[in-house]
Amino acid sequence: MNTKIWLSSPHMGTNEFKNVKEAFDTNWIAPLGPHVDGFERDLAEFLGEGVHVAALSSGTAALHLALIMLGVQAGDEVICQSMTFSASANPIAYQGATPVFVDSEDRTWNMSPDLLETAIEDRIRLGKKPKAIIVVHLYGMPAEMDRIMAIADSYAIPVMEDAAEALGSTYKGRKLGTFGAMSILSFNGNKIITTSGGGALVSNNEAHIKQARFLATQARDAAPHYQHSHIGYNYRMSNVCAAIGRGQMDVLLDRVQQRRANFTFYQTGLAAIPAIQFAEEPNGEFYSNRWLSTVLVDDSQGVSREDIRLALERENIETRPLWKPMQLQPVFADAPYYGDGTSERLFDKGLCLPSGSNMTDEERERVLQAIKACFAK
Ligand SMILES: *Cc1c(COP(=O)(O)O)cnc(C)c1O
C-alpha cells in the first residue's frame, strides 16, 4: 500500500520543540506564561495596523468572545457567510442569537457584497437590524473587503473577520485579520500553522482584547479570593501550546510560499484538463496563503468530483469536498438564508487537494498522476 498523503498535516520547524522544552524547564505548564505573552506580541507584530491579540484555546472560543465583545445577545440576528465551516456559525447560537446566512460570489467564493446588502435591507424591513457580520476568508482567499466594509459601514454594523484559514493572506497589501472590528485566527492541527489546538482574537480595540482575556480566564475580579461579577470562560491558551506557536511564527512566511507553490504545481500540471478549474486570485489586490489548493470539476466530460475523490482515496490520498454550506446543514435548516445557488454549486463541484507545506515532490507528483488517470480512461 502507498503511504498516506494527508490533506493538510502539521509541519513543525526547528524552534517549536526548543520552546516547549524551555516551558518544561521553567515549569510554565499553565494557561498563561511568557510564551503566551510572546506569541501574542509575535502575532500583533506580524499583522501590523496596531492590532492587539489575545491567544485562546481555539478559533471557536475566539469567535464566541468576539460576539460577546460586539454585544451580541439572545434574540439578536447575526449575518454569517453561508459557505464556511460550522464553527463560524455555532457561537451565534451559543449566545442565543439567530444566524442569517448569506451566500458567496463566484470570484472569491466568499460573501457576496450584493447579497449582503439585500439581506441587511430585508432584515431591517422585517424589524431587526443585524448586530454583526461574520465574513470568512475561505481557504485563504480574501473576501471583497472594500465593498463589504463599505456596506457594513453604511449601516453601522460591525464586521467580524473569520480569518481562521487566512493567516498570511493580504488584501491590497494589508493582512487579513486587521479589517474587522474583531477578527479571529485558528491554530488547529490542520491550519497553515498550528499550536496543536488554539486560536486568537484580534482587534484594534485594546480594551476589548483586555476584556476578552479577562472573560477567558474565568472572569476573576481583582481580589485575593475568587470573586466574580461576570460569567467567565476557560478559553485561554496554554503556555505549552504558545511555545509551539512562537516556533511556527518563525516559519509562517515559508509555509505560505510552500502552500502557494503547491497551488501553482497543480494548476500547471492540470492545465491540459479543461474540466478542472482553479480558483484564481481575481487581481493583484488579492493575495491568498493558499491554505488549501481547491478545484472545481466540470462533470460534463464524464468525470465528477466524487469520481476523483474516490479514485484518490483508493490510492491512499486524502481529499475532501468543499465546506458544505450552512443552509444545507440540518442543524441550521430553520435559519434565514439569502442566496443565489453559488455555494450549492461550489459544494457540488469543489474538491480540496492535498496541500500540506511538508509534501514532498514525489507526493505531489502522485496526486497529479492520480488525477490525470481519472481523465485518461
Ligand atoms: C478551523 C476553522 C474555525 C475554527 O477554529 P478552531 O480553532 O478549530 O476552533 C473557524 N472558522 C473556520 C473558517 C475554520 O476553518
mmCIF file of N, CA and C in Angstrom, residues 56 59-74 76-81 86-101 130-135 157-162 181-184 200-203 208-209 211-212 215 233 235 332:
data_model
loop_
_atom_site.group_PDB
_atom_site.id
_atom_site.type_symbol
_atom_site.label_atom_id
_atom_site.label_comp_id
_atom_site.label_asym_id
_atom_site.label_seq_id
_atom_site.Cartn_x
_atom_site.Cartn_y
_atom_site.Cartn_z
ATOM 1 N N LEU A 56 -5.924 32.225 22.593
ATOM 2 C CA LEU A 56 -7.022 31.483 23.216
ATOM 3 C C LEU A 56 -6.930 29.992 22.897
ATOM 4 N N GLY A 59 -10.013 28.701 17.800
ATOM 5 C CA GLY A 59 -10.654 29.726 16.980
ATOM 6 C C GLY A 59 -12.121 29.870 17.332
ATOM 7 N N THR A 60 -12.752 28.761 17.689
ATOM 8 C CA THR A 60 -14.168 28.804 18.057
ATOM 9 C C THR A 60 -14.365 29.641 19.328
ATOM 10 N N ALA A 61 -13.476 29.457 20.313
ATOM 11 C CA ALA A 61 -13.536 30.268 21.532
ATOM 12 C C ALA A 61 -13.361 31.742 21.189
ATOM 13 N N ALA A 62 -12.457 32.028 20.244
ATOM 14 C CA ALA A 62 -12.227 33.417 19.828
ATOM 15 C C ALA A 62 -13.479 34.002 19.186
ATOM 16 N N LEU A 63 -14.145 33.203 18.344
ATOM 17 C CA LEU A 63 -15.395 33.655 17.725
ATOM 18 C C LEU A 63 -16.447 33.961 18.785
ATOM 19 N N HIS A 64 -16.524 33.090 19.791
ATOM 20 C CA HIS A 64 -17.518 33.291 20.844
ATOM 21 C C HIS A 64 -17.256 34.599 21.589
ATOM 22 N N LEU A 65 -15.990 34.807 21.980
ATOM 23 C CA LEU A 65 -15.659 36.042 22.717
ATOM 24 C C LEU A 65 -15.843 37.270 21.822
ATOM 25 N N ALA A 66 -15.553 37.139 20.539
ATOM 26 C CA ALA A 66 -15.742 38.279 19.624
ATOM 27 C C ALA A 66 -17.200 38.710 19.621
ATOM 28 N N LEU A 67 -18.104 37.743 19.560
ATOM 29 C CA LEU A 67 -19.532 38.090 19.551
ATOM 30 C C LEU A 67 -19.926 38.736 20.870
ATOM 31 N N ILE A 68 -19.366 38.227 21.965
ATOM 32 C CA ILE A 68 -19.663 38.835 23.272
ATOM 33 C C ILE A 68 -19.170 40.279 23.293
ATOM 34 N N MET A 69 -17.954 40.518 22.788
ATOM 35 C CA MET A 69 -17.412 41.874 22.792
ATOM 36 C C MET A 69 -18.216 42.799 21.880
ATOM 37 N N LEU A 70 -18.844 42.236 20.848
ATOM 38 C CA LEU A 70 -19.667 43.059 19.956
ATOM 39 C C LEU A 70 -21.094 43.211 20.501
ATOM 40 N N GLY A 71 -21.332 42.663 21.678
ATOM 41 C CA GLY A 71 -22.627 42.878 22.330
ATOM 42 C C GLY A 71 -23.757 42.003 21.799
ATOM 43 N N VAL A 72 -23.432 40.897 21.147
ATOM 44 C CA VAL A 72 -24.482 40.006 20.622
ATOM 45 C C VAL A 72 -25.162 39.275 21.777
ATOM 46 N N GLN A 73 -26.479 39.357 21.809
ATOM 47 C CA GLN A 73 -27.249 38.769 22.914
ATOM 48 C C GLN A 73 -28.382 37.897 22.374
ATOM 49 N N ALA A 74 -29.043 37.210 23.294
ATOM 50 C CA ALA A 74 -30.180 36.358 22.932
ATOM 51 C C ALA A 74 -31.214 37.177 22.169
ATOM 52 N N ASP A 76 -30.883 38.405 19.199
ATOM 53 C CA ASP A 76 -30.274 39.196 18.119
ATOM 54 C C ASP A 76 -30.130 38.348 16.852
ATOM 55 N N GLU A 77 -29.913 39.045 15.746
ATOM 56 C CA GLU A 77 -29.573 38.366 14.496
ATOM 57 C C GLU A 77 -28.146 38.740 14.102
ATOM 58 N N VAL A 78 -27.409 37.735 13.608
ATOM 59 C CA VAL A 78 -26.039 37.960 13.157
ATOM 60 C C VAL A 78 -25.904 37.388 11.744
ATOM 61 N N ILE A 79 -25.434 38.218 10.822
ATOM 62 C CA ILE A 79 -25.218 37.754 9.451
ATOM 63 C C ILE A 79 -23.925 36.956 9.385
ATOM 64 N N CYS A 80 -23.976 35.824 8.701
ATOM 65 C CA CYS A 80 -22.798 34.947 8.603
ATOM 66 C C CYS A 80 -22.706 34.390 7.184
ATOM 67 N N GLN A 81 -21.499 34.355 6.664
ATOM 68 C CA GLN A 81 -21.271 33.715 5.368
ATOM 69 C C GLN A 81 -21.791 32.277 5.429
ATOM 70 N N SER A 86 -18.820 24.989 10.148
ATOM 71 C CA SER A 86 -19.883 25.280 11.126
ATOM 72 C C SER A 86 -19.380 26.097 12.320
ATOM 73 N N ALA A 87 -18.072 26.030 12.597
ATOM 74 C CA ALA A 87 -17.530 26.779 13.738
ATOM 75 C C ALA A 87 -17.718 28.283 13.571
ATOM 76 N N SER A 88 -17.866 28.768 12.318
ATOM 77 C CA SER A 88 -18.124 30.201 12.117
ATOM 78 C C SER A 88 -19.482 30.586 12.688
ATOM 79 N N ALA A 89 -20.428 29.664 12.621
ATOM 80 C CA ALA A 89 -21.818 29.984 12.964
ATOM 81 C C ALA A 89 -22.231 29.522 14.356
ATOM 82 N N ASN A 90 -21.630 28.446 14.852
ATOM 83 C CA ASN A 90 -22.065 27.898 16.146
ATOM 84 C C ASN A 90 -22.066 28.925 17.283
ATOM 85 N N PRO A 91 -21.032 29.773 17.399
ATOM 86 C CA PRO A 91 -21.028 30.725 18.519
ATOM 87 C C PRO A 91 -22.203 31.705 18.496
ATOM 88 N N ILE A 92 -22.805 31.924 17.326
ATOM 89 C CA ILE A 92 -24.014 32.766 17.277
ATOM 90 C C ILE A 92 -25.093 32.092 18.126
ATOM 91 N N ALA A 93 -25.208 30.764 17.953
ATOM 92 C CA ALA A 93 -26.190 30.007 18.734
ATOM 93 C C ALA A 93 -25.815 29.955 20.215
ATOM 94 N N TYR A 94 -24.484 29.900 20.526
ATOM 95 C CA TYR A 94 -24.092 29.906 21.945
ATOM 96 C C TYR A 94 -24.688 31.122 22.653
ATOM 97 N N GLN A 95 -24.772 32.242 21.923
ATOM 98 C CA GLN A 95 -25.276 33.482 22.505
ATOM 99 C C GLN A 95 -26.804 33.553 22.472
ATOM 100 N N GLY A 96 -27.452 32.522 21.952
ATOM 101 C CA GLY A 96 -28.913 32.545 21.853
ATOM 102 C C GLY A 96 -29.396 33.452 20.735
ATOM 103 N N ALA A 97 -28.484 33.838 19.833
ATOM 104 C CA ALA A 97 -28.848 34.687 18.699
ATOM 105 C C ALA A 97 -29.144 33.802 17.484
ATOM 106 N N THR A 98 -29.663 34.409 16.428
ATOM 107 C CA THR A 98 -30.035 33.677 15.218
ATOM 108 C C THR A 98 -29.069 34.011 14.091
ATOM 109 N N PRO A 99 -28.487 32.987 13.441
ATOM 110 C CA PRO A 99 -27.675 33.273 12.261
ATOM 111 C C PRO A 99 -28.555 33.570 11.049
ATOM 112 N N VAL A 100 -28.135 34.558 10.271
ATOM 113 C CA VAL A 100 -28.781 34.860 8.987
ATOM 114 C C VAL A 100 -27.697 34.615 7.942
ATOM 115 N N PHE A 101 -27.905 33.590 7.101
ATOM 116 C CA PHE A 101 -26.832 33.180 6.199
ATOM 117 C C PHE A 101 -26.891 33.907 4.865
ATOM 118 N N PRO A 130 -29.335 43.606 11.853
ATOM 119 C CA PRO A 130 -28.325 42.627 12.298
ATOM 120 C C PRO A 130 -27.284 43.273 13.212
ATOM 121 N N LYS A 131 -26.838 42.501 14.205
ATOM 122 C CA LYS A 131 -25.915 43.016 15.219
ATOM 123 C C LYS A 131 -24.460 42.981 14.752
ATOM 124 N N ALA A 132 -24.145 42.059 13.840
ATOM 125 C CA ALA A 132 -22.761 41.907 13.360
ATOM 126 C C ALA A 132 -22.782 41.127 12.050
ATOM 127 N N ILE A 133 -21.657 41.211 11.339
ATOM 128 C CA ILE A 133 -21.489 40.481 10.074
ATOM 129 C C ILE A 133 -20.225 39.634 10.188
ATOM 130 N N ILE A 134 -20.364 38.313 10.001
ATOM 131 C CA ILE A 134 -19.192 37.426 10.034
ATOM 132 C C ILE A 134 -18.821 37.069 8.603
ATOM 133 N N VAL A 135 -17.664 37.589 8.173
ATOM 134 C CA VAL A 135 -17.181 37.285 6.828
ATOM 135 C C VAL A 135 -15.986 36.350 6.964
ATOM 136 N N ILE A 157 -22.914 48.530 10.983
ATOM 137 C CA ILE A 157 -22.899 47.177 11.553
ATOM 138 C C ILE A 157 -21.437 46.713 11.602
ATOM 139 N N PRO A 158 -20.957 46.278 12.789
ATOM 140 C CA PRO A 158 -19.549 45.854 12.879
ATOM 141 C C PRO A 158 -19.294 44.552 12.116
ATOM 142 N N VAL A 159 -18.096 44.464 11.522
ATOM 143 C CA VAL A 159 -17.680 43.259 10.797
ATOM 144 C C VAL A 159 -16.752 42.439 11.672
ATOM 145 N N MET A 160 -16.988 41.124 11.685
ATOM 146 C CA MET A 160 -16.069 40.215 12.317
ATOM 147 C C MET A 160 -15.463 39.345 11.232
ATOM 148 N N GLU A 161 -14.122 39.363 11.151
ATOM 149 C CA GLU A 161 -13.442 38.541 10.148
ATOM 150 C C GLU A 161 -13.102 37.182 10.736
ATOM 151 N N ASP A 162 -13.580 36.136 10.104
ATOM 152 C CA ASP A 162 -13.126 34.793 10.436
ATOM 153 C C ASP A 162 -11.935 34.501 9.521
ATOM 154 N N ALA A 181 -13.789 44.856 13.063
ATOM 155 C CA ALA A 181 -13.797 45.399 14.424
ATOM 156 C C ALA A 181 -13.201 44.356 15.365
ATOM 157 N N MET A 182 -13.510 43.078 15.067
ATOM 158 C CA MET A 182 -12.901 41.942 15.752
ATOM 159 C C MET A 182 -12.577 40.922 14.667
ATOM 160 N N SER A 183 -11.465 40.185 14.858
ATOM 161 C CA SER A 183 -11.117 39.127 13.917
ATOM 162 C C SER A 183 -10.631 37.922 14.703
ATOM 163 N N ILE A 184 -10.681 36.754 14.054
ATOM 164 C CA ILE A 184 -10.199 35.551 14.740
ATOM 165 C C ILE A 184 -9.248 34.770 13.844
ATOM 166 N N ALA A 200 -6.880 32.754 18.236
ATOM 167 C CA ALA A 200 -6.576 34.098 18.724
ATOM 168 C C ALA A 200 -7.672 35.057 18.326
ATOM 169 N N LEU A 201 -7.866 36.039 19.193
ATOM 170 C CA LEU A 201 -8.787 37.128 18.933
ATOM 171 C C LEU A 201 -7.948 38.366 18.641
ATOM 172 N N VAL A 202 -8.340 39.109 17.611
ATOM 173 C CA VAL A 202 -7.553 40.244 17.132
ATOM 174 C C VAL A 202 -8.451 41.460 17.044
ATOM 175 N N SER A 203 -7.958 42.605 17.512
ATOM 176 C CA SER A 203 -8.749 43.828 17.377
ATOM 177 C C SER A 203 -7.862 45.046 17.558
ATOM 178 N N HIS A 208 -11.200 45.956 24.350
ATOM 179 C CA HIS A 208 -11.919 44.721 24.025
ATOM 180 C C HIS A 208 -11.022 43.496 24.222
ATOM 181 N N ILE A 209 -9.757 43.611 23.818
ATOM 182 C CA ILE A 209 -8.845 42.472 23.958
ATOM 183 C C ILE A 209 -8.562 42.210 25.440
ATOM 184 N N GLN A 211 -10.559 42.889 27.930
ATOM 185 C CA GLN A 211 -11.784 42.319 28.492
ATOM 186 C C GLN A 211 -11.927 40.845 28.060
ATOM 187 N N ALA A 212 -11.547 40.542 26.834
ATOM 188 C CA ALA A 212 -11.633 39.157 26.343
ATOM 189 C C ALA A 212 -10.692 38.255 27.147
ATOM 190 N N LEU A 215 -12.413 37.646 30.487
ATOM 191 C CA LEU A 215 -13.509 36.671 30.398
ATOM 192 C C LEU A 215 -12.970 35.261 30.149
ATOM 193 N N TYR A 233 -15.242 32.260 31.246
ATOM 194 C CA TYR A 233 -14.980 31.094 30.393
ATOM 195 C C TYR A 233 -13.561 30.631 30.651
ATOM 196 N N TYR A 235 -10.974 29.827 28.388
ATOM 197 C CA TYR A 235 -10.648 29.878 26.957
ATOM 198 C C TYR A 235 -9.205 30.284 26.693
ATOM 199 N N PHE A 332 -29.100 23.954 10.933
ATOM 200 C CA PHE A 332 -29.451 25.345 10.618
ATOM 201 C C PHE A 332 -30.604 25.436 9.615
#
